[in-house]
Each structure stands twice: as C-alpha cells, then as structure tokens.
C-alpha cells in the first residue's frame, strides 16, 4: 500500500473521536497540525527549539488530570514570540487554541498519532499524507472548499506546462495550503537533482531555498496549514506572509517582478474593496477574482508568465471586467484559455477556466501583446466529475498535447474546427465580440453539467454556489449603475 495513503486513512479515521464533540473537519485538521508538528520534531530529534515541558514525550506522558491543561498552555506559549525565538514555530502556533473538550479525547488522539510510526517511511511520504488530509477535508466540506484546496492533478498539469526553472521567482498571491508552491518546488528539484546542481554556487542555493518561493495568504487558519504543508515538503521561504494581496502588502517589492505566477484566487464577493492604489482598473469591484487578475498582470516581470484559475464571469463581465480583459490583452499575450469541466473543485457548480498568459517584454507595448487566443473546451460533453469520479491525468492528456512544450504558448498548434475542442480566435474576432472571451461552439447533450449530479450534498452545494455567483452579478450591476448615474447627470447638466 502507498505509505502516504495508509497514513491518510488512519489519521482520518481518528476524526470520529472528535466529531461527536461537534468538531468540524477544518478544526480537526488544524488540531492535527499542532500535534503532528510536535511528533515530527521528536522523530527528527530536533526539539531544541521547543521548551522541554512542551515536547512530545512530555505531552504523551502527562497525567490524565494535567494533559489538557498543559496542552492548552503549550498552544499559548509556542505562539508567543517573546517566549519562542523560532519564527516558524511562532507562526504555526500563532493564536492557536484547542477544540478538544476532554482529557480522554486528547489522550486518544495523542495515542493514535504516537502509534503511527510514520517516520519509518520517507519524509516526502508524510508530506504527501498531510496534503492528503487537506484533500479529505476539502471533499467533506464542499461548500467553498475549492477556495483553499486545488486538486493536485490540476496543479501538476499546470506546473508541467509552465515549466518553472531554478533561479526564477515563483509567486502565488492566494497561496491557500500551498499546492502550487509545493508542486513548483518539486518540479525544480526534479530538474536539478534535488538542487544538488546548484551547490557549486552558494548564492544560487541560498536564493533557491529562501527567496525563490513567495506567497501570500489572508486566512489565518489556512496560513497555519500552509506553513505546515511547506515545512513537511522542505520549503521554508523568507517571503511568505499572512496578509491580503489586495492591501498595500501586495505592492511590496517582494511581490513584484515575479518570473512565474501560479494561483487559484478566491471566488465570490469580497469583504471590502482593494486598498491598493495601483489597482486602477478593479479598485471598486465587488468580487475577489478581478483585482487578483490585475495584481498578476502588474506583479509579473517583463517576459514573465502566469497560469491563473478564474470563474466564468471573468471572461464575460462587462464594465470593469471588460476593461480588465482589454488591459490583459494589451500588456500580456493571453495565448491560451482552458475551459475546465465542473465538479473538479469540491465546491460543486463552480465553472472555471485557466488563463495562460505572458507579460510583454515592453513596459508599455506599442501594439497589443495578444494577437490571438487559443481556447480549449474541456467542459462541453465532459462526464460529471466529483468525489466518486475524480478527474485524472488522462483527462488532461489531449489538452497537454495540444498546448505543446513551449510554456509561452508558442508551440505549433492546429485549429480543430467546429467539431474539435481546440480553436484559435484572432484579436479582431474578440474585438467584434466586445472582448467577451466566453466562447463556446460545441453542442452539449445536457444543458447544464450539473444535471449529472446525483449526490444530495453535491446538488445542494451546486445550488448554493449558483446563488452566490448570481448575487455577485447583481451586486456588480448595481455598482456599475451607481457609477454611471453621476456621470450621466453631469453630462446632462453640461448639455
């Protein structure tokens, strides 16, 4: 059996211990993060950074009456930067608290983890196991889960096409639990003999290990999972921040001039408008995804490339959405759009696409960088994907072949015509459509891919998702009307 799969299943079964106390899957995985970190330090013989009374053995052998009290104090103290010098430990335990109510339940969880002996397997196997727990959590919490967990098969496909190279700055401005950053790091390790090819240059190896990987995540609990996931995959970057990309933090030098940006920004209404002064096109929109796309455009170095997952409305929204698409095609070569099937994210009903684009080599291009856009429709006629029918590598094989080997989208390609899935549309074609990129040509047997859903939870999640996006569309329309009304009144007065 795959060691990581075995670990995932064994750890996940222990969730039943806490579910009876009303603990959510997210809370369970977060709780595991604290305990697994202590266990891992013990297995690695690397506990010098942790006070002796809070080390794994001390917690494991604590008496029934004191184990929960000591554990609660441990969570407080290890997150206190005045008591703990190691910043990674403080970040993982920052504002930590436990949802365990009884010493008996804590004892059961500690015993279950202690019995795993998971370090008899390779370290990477446990890193994969932790990521497997995050996937399990996403599967069990469909509503909104796709906002923080992108399926690994999709990530690996995108990373394989974008071909990250050692020495490049790789950024994810909506890092979630770190899937894109981990996959990019692994791809580069595979290309450089686990970075041994860089050992002849201390500067190169230092840059690769500490500065190449950069990310922002705005949700504190997700950031905690991100830190743990990266730590288990041997990634400890200097430029990883708990902050909002749409705040002034996203303008900092550390998050500019990226050679490659890979991201799945959050979908849905934002809590508040962006507070950055450089997002001039999307500064007052009501959704996250539009300003995130503008961030990517502005954060790319000249000649840099990106792959961004976006919902359908980014392709067709009028007003600021259309202005953003025009900006994108002026400054970047938007060479490929992949229309993804529904059901591959755990939030059912979300219709998404991958935008592949390359920043122009000129700061202010004299002509539009995009001359033509290739669109691959993997959605029409696709089976109903979901928990019982997950998408796999084979489902992306034809698209990967059609995309070609060039990460800039310049490989020789063939327009497959009205009966094929891959077609080319010139800039003139798009202008005639008012720059609406929501283009379909294949005929679907079903009017809606959601028609194939059978699981009641999947159906309910799909309905909820559609309502959220419909509300967002209404809000966007109201905002457009409110902006246009004063201008129309002013023009009438001037007339």
Short mmCIF file of C-alpha atoms in Angstrom, two decimals:
data_model
loop_
_atom_site.label_atom_id
_atom_site.label_comp_id
_atom_site.label_asym_id
_atom_site.label_seq_id
_atom_site.Cartn_x
_atom_site.Cartn_y
_atom_site.Cartn_z
CA UNK A 1 0.00 0.00 0.00
CA UNK A 2 1.12 3.57 -0.64
CA UNK A 3 2.59 4.76 2.71
CA UNK A 4 1.04 8.21 2.42
CA UNK A 5 -2.42 6.82 1.55
CA UNK A 6 -2.24 4.46 4.52
CA UNK A 7 -1.35 7.35 6.83
CA UNK A 8 -4.17 9.49 5.47
CA UNK A 9 -6.76 6.80 6.05
CA UNK A 10 -5.54 6.00 9.55
CA UNK A 11 -5.39 9.64 10.61
CA UNK A 12 -8.75 10.44 9.06
CA UNK A 13 -10.46 7.63 10.96
CA UNK A 14 -9.49 9.36 14.18
CA UNK A 15 -11.67 12.28 13.17
CA UNK A 16 -14.59 10.28 14.53
CA UNK A 17 -13.15 10.74 18.03
CA UNK A 18 -13.77 14.48 17.86
CA UNK A 19 -16.74 14.70 15.51
CA UNK A 20 -19.00 13.63 18.37
CA UNK A 21 -17.98 16.82 20.17
CA UNK A 22 -19.14 18.92 17.21
CA UNK A 23 -15.64 19.49 15.83
CA UNK A 24 -15.54 20.44 12.14
CA UNK A 25 -13.19 18.85 9.61
CA UNK A 26 -11.22 22.10 9.37
CA UNK A 27 -10.83 22.21 13.14
CA UNK A 28 -9.76 18.57 13.19
CA UNK A 29 -7.01 19.04 10.61
CA UNK A 30 -5.85 22.20 12.40
CA UNK A 31 -5.69 20.28 15.69
CA UNK A 32 -3.70 17.55 13.97
CA UNK A 33 -1.28 20.21 12.73
CA UNK A 34 -0.27 21.14 16.29
CA UNK A 35 0.19 17.58 17.46
CA UNK A 36 1.86 16.33 14.30
CA UNK A 37 4.38 19.17 14.45
CA UNK A 38 5.41 18.13 17.97
CA UNK A 39 5.59 14.47 16.94
CA UNK A 40 7.63 15.31 13.85
CA UNK A 41 10.17 17.32 15.86
CA UNK A 42 10.52 14.36 18.22
CA UNK A 43 11.05 11.88 15.37
CA UNK A 44 13.64 14.18 13.79
CA UNK A 45 15.50 14.65 17.09
CA UNK A 46 15.03 18.38 16.56
CA UNK A 47 13.29 19.60 19.70
CA UNK A 48 15.85 22.15 20.88
CA UNK A 49 13.57 24.97 19.72
CA UNK A 50 10.72 23.76 21.96
CA UNK A 51 10.70 24.11 25.78
CA UNK A 52 11.24 20.70 27.37
CA UNK A 53 7.89 20.69 29.16
CA UNK A 54 6.09 21.09 25.82
CA UNK A 55 7.91 18.43 23.82
CA UNK A 56 6.16 15.36 22.50
CA UNK A 57 7.31 12.99 25.24
CA UNK A 58 6.20 15.41 27.96
CA UNK A 59 2.73 15.70 26.45
CA UNK A 60 2.49 11.97 25.73
CA UNK A 61 3.33 11.01 29.32
CA UNK A 62 1.42 13.78 31.10
CA UNK A 63 -1.09 12.59 33.67
CA UNK A 64 -4.80 12.35 32.92
CA UNK A 65 -5.59 15.39 35.07
CA UNK A 66 -2.92 17.67 33.59
CA UNK A 67 -2.58 16.68 29.92
CA UNK A 68 -5.31 19.00 28.60
CA UNK A 69 -4.22 21.91 30.82
CA UNK A 70 -0.60 21.56 29.72
CA UNK A 71 -1.63 21.24 26.07
CA UNK A 72 -3.71 24.44 26.25
CA UNK A 73 -0.79 26.34 27.80
CA UNK A 74 1.55 24.89 25.17
CA UNK A 75 -0.61 26.35 22.39
CA UNK A 76 -0.46 29.78 24.01
CA UNK A 77 3.27 29.82 24.74
CA UNK A 78 4.53 28.35 21.45
CA UNK A 79 2.69 31.11 19.62
CA UNK A 80 4.27 33.83 21.76
CA UNK A 81 7.22 35.48 20.04
CA UNK A 82 8.55 36.79 23.37
CA UNK A 83 8.95 33.21 24.63
CA UNK A 84 9.88 31.33 21.44
CA UNK A 85 12.66 32.55 19.16
CA UNK A 86 11.94 30.36 16.14
CA UNK A 87 9.64 32.33 13.82
CA UNK A 88 8.27 29.26 12.02
CA UNK A 89 7.09 27.72 15.30
CA UNK A 90 5.50 31.01 16.39
CA UNK A 91 3.75 31.31 13.02
CA UNK A 92 2.31 27.78 13.19
CA UNK A 93 1.05 28.25 16.76
CA UNK A 94 0.05 31.91 16.44
CA UNK A 95 -3.35 32.45 18.12
CA UNK A 96 -3.70 28.67 18.45
CA UNK A 97 -6.44 27.17 20.58
CA UNK A 98 -7.87 23.71 21.02
CA UNK A 99 -11.37 22.47 20.29
CA UNK A 100 -10.81 19.32 22.39
CA UNK A 101 -13.08 19.36 25.44
CA UNK A 102 -11.99 16.33 27.47
CA UNK A 103 -8.62 14.89 28.50
CA UNK A 104 -9.82 11.47 27.34
CA UNK A 105 -10.30 12.63 23.74
CA UNK A 106 -6.91 14.33 23.74
CA UNK A 107 -5.36 11.12 25.04
CA UNK A 108 -6.99 9.11 22.21
CA UNK A 109 -5.63 11.50 19.57
CA UNK A 110 -2.13 11.53 21.05
CA UNK A 111 -2.11 7.72 21.24
CA UNK A 112 -3.30 7.42 17.63
CA UNK A 113 -0.53 9.70 16.37
CA UNK A 114 2.10 8.05 18.57
CA UNK A 115 1.20 4.60 17.17
CA UNK A 116 1.64 5.62 13.54
CA UNK A 117 5.45 5.30 13.35
CA UNK A 118 5.18 7.33 10.21
CA UNK A 119 8.83 8.23 10.00
CA UNK A 120 9.66 4.66 9.04
CA UNK A 121 8.56 5.86 5.60
CA UNK A 122 10.30 8.57 3.62
CA UNK A 123 9.76 12.13 4.79
CA UNK A 124 8.12 13.06 1.48
CA UNK A 125 5.54 10.33 2.06
CA UNK A 126 4.38 12.10 5.17
CA UNK A 127 4.31 15.43 3.35
CA UNK A 128 2.03 13.79 0.79
CA UNK A 129 -0.03 12.30 3.61
CA UNK A 130 -0.61 15.72 5.16
CA UNK A 131 -1.69 17.03 1.76
CA UNK A 132 -3.98 14.04 1.54
CA UNK A 133 -5.62 15.13 4.79
CA UNK A 134 -6.20 18.57 3.29
CA UNK A 135 -7.84 16.92 0.29
CA UNK A 136 -10.03 14.81 2.56
CA UNK A 137 -11.08 17.96 4.37
CA UNK A 138 -11.99 19.61 1.06
CA UNK A 139 -14.02 16.58 -0.01
CA UNK A 140 -16.00 16.63 3.21
CA UNK A 141 -16.61 20.40 3.21
CA UNK A 142 -17.80 21.02 -0.34
CA UNK A 143 -19.22 24.47 0.21
CA UNK A 144 -16.41 26.90 -0.51
CA UNK A 145 -13.71 24.23 -0.19
CA UNK A 146 -12.33 24.95 -3.64
CA UNK A 147 -11.23 28.34 -2.37
CA UNK A 148 -8.40 26.84 -0.37
CA UNK A 149 -7.69 23.48 -1.99
CA UNK A 150 -6.95 22.99 -5.66
CA UNK A 151 -6.86 19.32 -6.78
CA UNK A 152 -3.28 18.12 -7.15
CA UNK A 153 -3.88 16.61 -10.60
CA UNK A 154 -4.86 20.05 -11.93
CA UNK A 155 -1.91 21.72 -10.20
CA UNK A 156 0.59 19.20 -11.58
CA UNK A 157 -0.78 19.63 -15.09
CA UNK A 158 -0.46 23.42 -14.94
CA UNK A 159 3.02 23.32 -13.39
CA UNK A 160 4.18 20.82 -16.01
CA UNK A 161 3.09 23.18 -18.80
CA UNK A 162 4.61 26.29 -17.18
CA UNK A 163 7.97 24.60 -16.51
CA UNK A 164 9.34 26.56 -13.51
CA UNK A 165 13.13 26.91 -13.56
CA UNK A 166 15.62 27.17 -10.72
CA UNK A 167 16.64 30.80 -10.27
CA UNK A 168 13.17 32.13 -11.06
CA UNK A 169 10.86 33.92 -8.62
CA UNK A 170 7.69 31.82 -8.24
CA UNK A 171 4.69 33.50 -6.64
CA UNK A 172 1.21 32.52 -5.50
CA UNK A 173 -0.71 35.58 -4.24
CA UNK A 174 -3.54 33.37 -2.93
CA UNK A 175 -1.40 30.53 -1.61
CA UNK A 176 -4.08 28.56 0.24
CA UNK A 177 -2.48 25.39 1.60
CA UNK A 178 0.47 25.67 -0.79
CA UNK A 179 -0.32 23.24 -3.59
CA UNK A 180 1.10 25.35 -6.43
CA UNK A 181 4.24 26.36 -4.48
CA UNK A 182 4.96 22.77 -3.44
CA UNK A 183 4.45 21.40 -6.96
CA UNK A 184 6.66 24.11 -8.48
CA UNK A 185 9.39 23.42 -5.93
CA UNK A 186 9.21 19.67 -6.61
CA UNK A 187 9.36 20.26 -10.38
CA UNK A 188 12.52 22.34 -9.95
CA UNK A 189 14.05 19.76 -7.62
CA UNK A 190 13.43 17.08 -10.23
CA UNK A 191 15.20 19.19 -12.85
CA UNK A 192 18.26 19.89 -10.65
CA UNK A 193 18.91 16.60 -8.82
CA UNK A 194 17.14 17.87 -5.71
CA UNK A 195 19.03 21.20 -6.08
CA UNK A 196 22.42 19.47 -5.91
CA UNK A 197 23.23 21.00 -9.30
CA UNK A 198 23.19 24.42 -7.59
CA UNK A 199 25.64 23.56 -4.82
CA UNK A 200 28.59 24.99 -6.77
CA UNK A 201 27.17 28.47 -6.10
CA UNK A 202 26.24 29.43 -2.50
CA UNK A 203 24.33 32.43 -3.85
CA UNK A 204 22.19 30.26 -6.13
CA UNK A 205 21.35 27.67 -3.50
CA UNK A 206 20.53 30.35 -0.89
CA UNK A 207 18.25 32.12 -3.34
CA UNK A 208 16.52 28.87 -4.29
CA UNK A 209 15.91 27.70 -0.74
CA UNK A 210 14.97 31.03 0.85
CA UNK A 211 13.87 33.55 -1.79
CA UNK A 212 12.57 31.79 -4.92
CA UNK A 213 9.21 30.71 -3.45
CA UNK A 214 6.91 33.57 -2.45
CA UNK A 215 3.29 33.66 -1.32
CA UNK A 216 0.51 35.48 0.48
CA UNK A 217 -2.48 34.01 2.30
CA UNK A 218 -5.12 36.08 4.05
CA UNK A 219 -6.90 33.49 6.24
CA UNK A 220 -5.05 32.74 9.47
CA UNK A 221 -6.16 29.09 9.85
CA UNK A 222 -5.34 28.36 6.22
CA UNK A 223 -1.97 30.09 6.64
CA UNK A 224 -1.23 27.72 9.52
CA UNK A 225 -1.94 24.73 7.28
CA UNK A 226 0.17 26.33 4.55
CA UNK A 227 3.19 26.68 6.86
CA UNK A 228 2.91 23.07 8.00
CA UNK A 229 2.49 21.78 4.46
CA UNK A 230 5.53 23.70 3.19
CA UNK A 231 7.58 22.62 6.21
CA UNK A 232 6.83 18.97 5.55
CA UNK A 233 7.93 19.45 1.92
CA UNK A 234 11.26 21.03 2.95
CA UNK A 235 10.26 24.58 2.00
CA UNK A 236 10.97 27.43 4.42
CA UNK A 237 10.90 30.65 2.37
CA UNK A 238 11.61 34.15 3.61
CA UNK A 239 8.81 35.73 1.57
CA UNK A 240 5.68 34.11 2.94
CA UNK A 241 3.19 36.39 4.62
CA UNK A 242 -0.17 36.26 6.37
CA UNK A 243 -1.71 39.23 4.64
CA UNK A 244 -4.10 40.43 1.95
CA UNK A 245 -2.71 40.62 -1.57
CA UNK A 246 -5.26 43.35 -2.32
CA UNK A 247 -3.85 45.51 0.50
CA UNK A 248 -0.66 47.61 0.21
CA UNK A 249 1.32 44.47 1.16
CA UNK A 250 0.69 43.17 -2.35
CA UNK A 251 2.55 46.20 -3.73
CA UNK A 252 5.74 45.48 -1.82
CA UNK A 253 8.89 44.77 -3.80
CA UNK A 254 8.94 41.15 -2.64
CA UNK A 255 5.74 40.52 -4.58
CA UNK A 256 6.71 42.28 -7.78
CA UNK A 257 8.80 41.16 -10.77
CA UNK A 258 7.82 37.51 -10.50
CA UNK A 259 9.01 35.25 -13.31
CA UNK A 260 6.10 32.85 -12.82
CA UNK A 261 2.78 33.27 -11.02
CA UNK A 262 0.58 30.24 -10.38
CA UNK A 263 -2.63 30.85 -8.49
CA UNK A 264 -6.25 29.97 -7.82
CA UNK A 265 -7.65 33.21 -6.36
CA UNK A 266 -10.73 33.12 -4.12
CA UNK A 267 -14.07 33.27 -5.89
CA UNK A 268 -17.04 35.29 -4.73
CA UNK A 269 -17.83 38.65 -3.17
CA UNK A 270 -15.04 40.44 -1.34
CA UNK A 271 -15.41 41.71 2.19
CA UNK A 272 -14.22 45.16 1.12
CA UNK A 273 -12.71 46.81 -1.96
CA UNK A 274 -8.96 46.61 -2.58
CA UNK A 275 -6.97 49.16 -0.61
CA UNK A 276 -4.02 49.34 -3.01
CA UNK A 277 -3.55 52.49 -5.06
CA UNK A 278 -2.14 50.71 -8.11
CA UNK A 279 -5.20 48.56 -8.95
CA UNK A 280 -6.67 51.31 -11.08
CA UNK A 281 -8.98 49.13 -13.18
CA UNK A 282 -10.53 46.98 -10.42
CA UNK A 283 -10.30 49.29 -7.41
CA UNK A 284 -14.05 49.32 -6.72
CA UNK A 285 -15.32 45.92 -7.84
CA UNK A 286 -17.32 43.62 -5.57
CA UNK A 287 -15.50 40.36 -6.33
CA UNK A 288 -12.09 39.00 -5.46
CA UNK A 289 -11.13 37.47 -8.78
CA UNK A 290 -10.94 40.61 -10.92
CA UNK A 291 -8.43 42.54 -8.75
CA UNK A 292 -6.38 39.37 -8.30
CA UNK A 293 -6.01 39.13 -12.08
CA UNK A 294 -4.92 42.77 -12.19
CA UNK A 295 -2.41 42.03 -9.44
CA UNK A 296 -0.94 39.19 -11.51
CA UNK A 297 -0.60 41.45 -14.56
CA UNK A 298 1.20 44.11 -12.51
CA UNK A 299 3.30 41.67 -10.47
CA UNK A 300 4.82 39.82 -13.44
CA UNK A 301 8.29 40.74 -14.56
CA UNK A 302 8.64 41.72 -18.22
CA UNK A 303 8.52 38.42 -20.09
CA UNK A 304 7.14 36.63 -17.03
CA UNK A 305 4.39 34.02 -17.40
CA UNK A 306 1.30 33.09 -15.44
CA UNK A 307 -1.44 30.50 -15.10
CA UNK A 308 -4.49 31.74 -13.21
CA UNK A 309 -7.70 29.84 -12.41
CA UNK A 310 -10.74 32.09 -12.73
CA UNK A 311 -14.54 31.62 -12.78
CA UNK A 312 -16.52 32.19 -15.96
CA UNK A 313 -17.59 35.73 -15.11
CA UNK A 314 -14.03 36.97 -15.62
CA UNK A 315 -14.47 36.05 -19.29
CA UNK A 316 -17.71 37.94 -19.87
CA UNK A 317 -18.33 40.59 -17.19
CA UNK A 318 -18.99 44.00 -18.66
CA UNK A 319 -17.78 47.29 -17.21
CA UNK A 320 -14.63 46.78 -15.14
CA UNK A 321 -14.44 43.17 -16.27
CA UNK A 322 -14.19 44.18 -19.93
CA UNK A 323 -11.64 46.90 -19.12
CA UNK A 324 -9.56 44.30 -17.26
CA UNK A 325 -9.63 41.90 -20.22
CA UNK A 326 -8.54 44.73 -22.53
CA UNK A 327 -5.70 45.59 -20.15
CA UNK A 328 -4.70 41.93 -20.02
CA UNK A 329 -4.60 41.57 -23.80
CA UNK A 330 -2.78 44.89 -24.26
CA UNK A 331 0.00 44.16 -21.77
CA UNK A 332 0.17 40.37 -21.99
CA UNK A 333 -0.03 37.64 -24.58
CA UNK A 334 -3.15 35.77 -23.47
CA UNK A 335 -2.28 32.79 -25.60
CA UNK A 336 -4.45 30.03 -24.09
CA UNK A 337 -7.71 29.57 -22.19
CA UNK A 338 -8.66 26.15 -20.83
CA UNK A 339 -12.37 25.78 -20.06
CA UNK A 340 -12.43 23.33 -17.16
CA UNK A 341 -15.24 20.85 -16.52
CA UNK A 342 -17.44 21.31 -13.47
CA UNK A 343 -17.08 19.15 -10.39
CA UNK A 344 -13.28 19.10 -10.22
CA UNK A 345 -13.38 21.58 -7.36
CA UNK A 346 -15.09 20.47 -4.20
CA UNK A 347 -17.44 23.46 -4.32
CA UNK A 348 -19.90 22.00 -6.79
CA UNK A 349 -21.33 24.17 -9.54
CA UNK A 350 -18.26 26.38 -9.93
CA UNK A 351 -17.45 26.88 -13.62
CA UNK A 352 -13.81 27.74 -14.04
CA UNK A 353 -11.07 28.33 -16.59
CA UNK A 354 -7.30 28.55 -16.63
CA UNK A 355 -5.82 31.66 -18.23
CA UNK A 356 -2.30 31.17 -19.55
CA UNK A 357 -0.52 34.41 -20.42
CA UNK A 358 2.90 36.00 -20.80
CA UNK A 359 3.82 39.59 -19.89
CA UNK A 360 5.08 41.67 -22.78
CA UNK A 361 8.80 42.38 -22.94
CA UNK A 362 7.89 46.07 -23.09
CA UNK A 363 6.61 48.09 -20.15
CA UNK A 364 4.25 49.99 -22.44
CA UNK A 365 3.74 47.89 -25.61
CA UNK A 366 3.26 49.91 -28.80
CA UNK A 367 0.77 47.31 -30.01
CA UNK A 368 -1.41 44.76 -28.25
CA UNK A 369 0.60 41.83 -26.91
CA UNK A 370 -2.25 39.42 -27.68
CA UNK A 371 -2.67 38.72 -31.38
CA UNK A 372 -4.77 35.58 -30.97
CA UNK A 373 -6.24 33.44 -28.18
CA UNK A 374 -6.47 29.66 -28.33
CA UNK A 375 -9.42 28.19 -26.40
CA UNK A 376 -9.62 24.53 -25.39
CA UNK A 377 -13.09 23.38 -24.33
CA UNK A 378 -12.71 20.54 -21.86
CA UNK A 379 -16.15 21.23 -20.37
CA UNK A 380 -18.72 20.54 -23.10
CA UNK A 381 -19.69 16.89 -23.13
CA UNK A 382 -17.44 16.08 -20.17
CA UNK A 383 -18.62 13.49 -17.65
CA UNK A 384 -19.92 14.57 -14.25
CA UNK A 385 -16.77 14.77 -12.13
CA UNK A 386 -16.93 14.74 -8.36
CA UNK A 387 -15.94 12.81 -5.29
CA UNK A 388 -16.98 9.48 -6.80
CA UNK A 389 -15.46 10.29 -10.22
CA UNK A 390 -12.39 12.48 -9.69
CA UNK A 391 -10.62 13.95 -12.69
CA UNK A 392 -7.30 12.29 -13.54
CA UNK A 393 -4.15 12.84 -15.60
CA UNK A 394 -5.65 11.04 -18.59
CA UNK A 395 -8.46 13.61 -18.76
CA UNK A 396 -5.94 16.37 -19.42
CA UNK A 397 -3.74 14.40 -21.84
CA UNK A 398 -5.25 15.74 -25.08
CA UNK A 399 -5.07 19.34 -23.85
CA UNK A 400 -1.44 18.93 -22.77
CA UNK A 401 -0.58 17.61 -26.23
CA UNK A 402 -2.48 20.44 -27.94
CA UNK A 403 -0.82 23.08 -25.72
CA UNK A 404 2.69 21.95 -26.71
CA UNK A 405 6.07 22.03 -24.99
CA UNK A 406 6.61 25.80 -25.00
CA UNK A 407 5.50 27.36 -21.67
CA UNK A 408 4.93 30.65 -23.52
CA UNK A 409 2.33 29.02 -25.75
CA UNK A 410 4.37 29.33 -28.96
CA UNK A 411 4.41 25.68 -29.99
CA UNK A 412 2.93 24.77 -33.36
CA UNK A 413 -0.83 24.29 -32.92
CA UNK A 414 -3.74 23.11 -35.02
CA UNK A 415 -7.20 24.68 -35.05
CA UNK A 416 -9.52 21.66 -34.76
CA UNK A 417 -12.54 23.43 -36.25
CA UNK A 418 -16.15 23.49 -35.09
CA UNK A 419 -16.19 19.81 -34.19
CA UNK A 420 -12.91 19.89 -32.25
CA UNK A 421 -12.04 21.13 -28.78
CA UNK A 422 -9.16 23.49 -29.65
CA UNK A 423 -9.76 26.66 -31.64
CA UNK A 424 -7.98 29.93 -32.45
CA UNK A 425 -9.61 33.36 -32.25
CA UNK A 426 -7.82 36.46 -33.51
CA UNK A 427 -7.75 39.76 -31.68
CA UNK A 428 -10.12 41.07 -34.34
CA UNK A 429 -12.54 38.19 -33.66
CA UNK A 430 -12.54 39.07 -29.98
CA UNK A 431 -12.97 42.81 -30.58
CA UNK A 432 -16.05 42.03 -32.66
CA UNK A 433 -17.45 40.22 -29.60
CA UNK A 434 -16.84 43.29 -27.41
CA UNK A 435 -13.89 41.38 -25.91
CA UNK A 436 -16.16 38.72 -24.46
CA UNK A 437 -14.00 35.61 -24.07
CA UNK A 438 -16.83 33.29 -23.02
CA UNK A 439 -16.81 31.40 -26.33
CA UNK A 440 -18.40 28.01 -26.93
CA UNK A 441 -19.00 26.14 -30.17
CA UNK A 442 -19.54 22.51 -29.23
CA UNK A 443 -23.08 21.27 -28.63
CA UNK A 444 -23.71 19.69 -25.25
CA UNK A 445 -26.05 16.74 -24.77
CA UNK A 446 -27.11 18.25 -21.45
CA UNK A 447 -27.92 21.90 -21.00
CA UNK A 448 -26.02 22.01 -17.72
CA UNK A 449 -23.21 19.75 -16.43
CA UNK A 450 -24.83 19.91 -13.00
CA UNK A 451 -27.63 17.75 -14.41
CA UNK A 452 -25.30 14.78 -13.92
CA UNK A 453 -25.08 15.28 -10.16
CA UNK A 454 -26.79 12.61 -8.06
CA UNK A 455 -25.43 13.05 -4.53
CA UNK A 456 -27.78 15.30 -2.46
CA UNK A 457 -24.83 17.14 -0.88
CA UNK A 458 -23.37 17.82 -4.33
CA UNK A 459 -26.72 19.14 -5.58
CA UNK A 460 -27.19 21.39 -2.54
CA UNK A 461 -23.64 22.72 -2.86
CA UNK A 462 -24.16 23.44 -6.57
CA UNK A 463 -27.37 25.38 -5.87
CA UNK A 464 -25.62 27.39 -3.17
CA UNK A 465 -22.73 28.21 -5.48
CA UNK A 466 -25.04 29.39 -8.25
CA UNK A 467 -26.87 31.65 -5.79
CA UNK A 468 -23.62 33.17 -4.56
CA UNK A 469 -22.47 33.97 -8.09
CA UNK A 470 -25.89 35.30 -9.06
CA UNK A 471 -25.82 37.64 -6.06
CA UNK A 472 -22.35 38.79 -7.09
CA UNK A 473 -23.56 39.54 -10.61
CA UNK A 474 -26.46 41.61 -9.24
CA UNK A 475 -24.12 43.49 -6.93
CA UNK A 476 -21.73 44.21 -9.79
CA UNK A 477 -24.58 45.50 -11.96
CA UNK A 478 -25.80 47.81 -9.17
CA UNK A 479 -22.28 49.19 -8.72
CA UNK A 480 -21.94 49.86 -12.44
CA UNK A 481 -25.29 51.69 -12.49
CA UNK A 482 -24.31 53.74 -9.44
CA UNK A 483 -21.04 54.79 -11.09
CA UNK A 484 -22.70 55.66 -14.38
CA UNK A 485 -25.60 57.68 -12.87
CA UNK A 486 -23.49 60.66 -11.65
CA UNK A 487 -21.66 60.78 -14.99
CA UNK A 488 -24.94 60.80 -16.92
CA UNK A 489 -26.32 63.57 -14.69
CA UNK A 490 -23.17 65.64 -15.20
CA UNK A 491 -23.34 65.21 -18.97
CA UNK A 492 -26.99 66.30 -18.93
CA UNK A 493 -26.12 69.46 -16.96
CA UNK A 494 -23.25 70.30 -19.30
CA UNK A 495 -25.52 69.80 -22.33
#
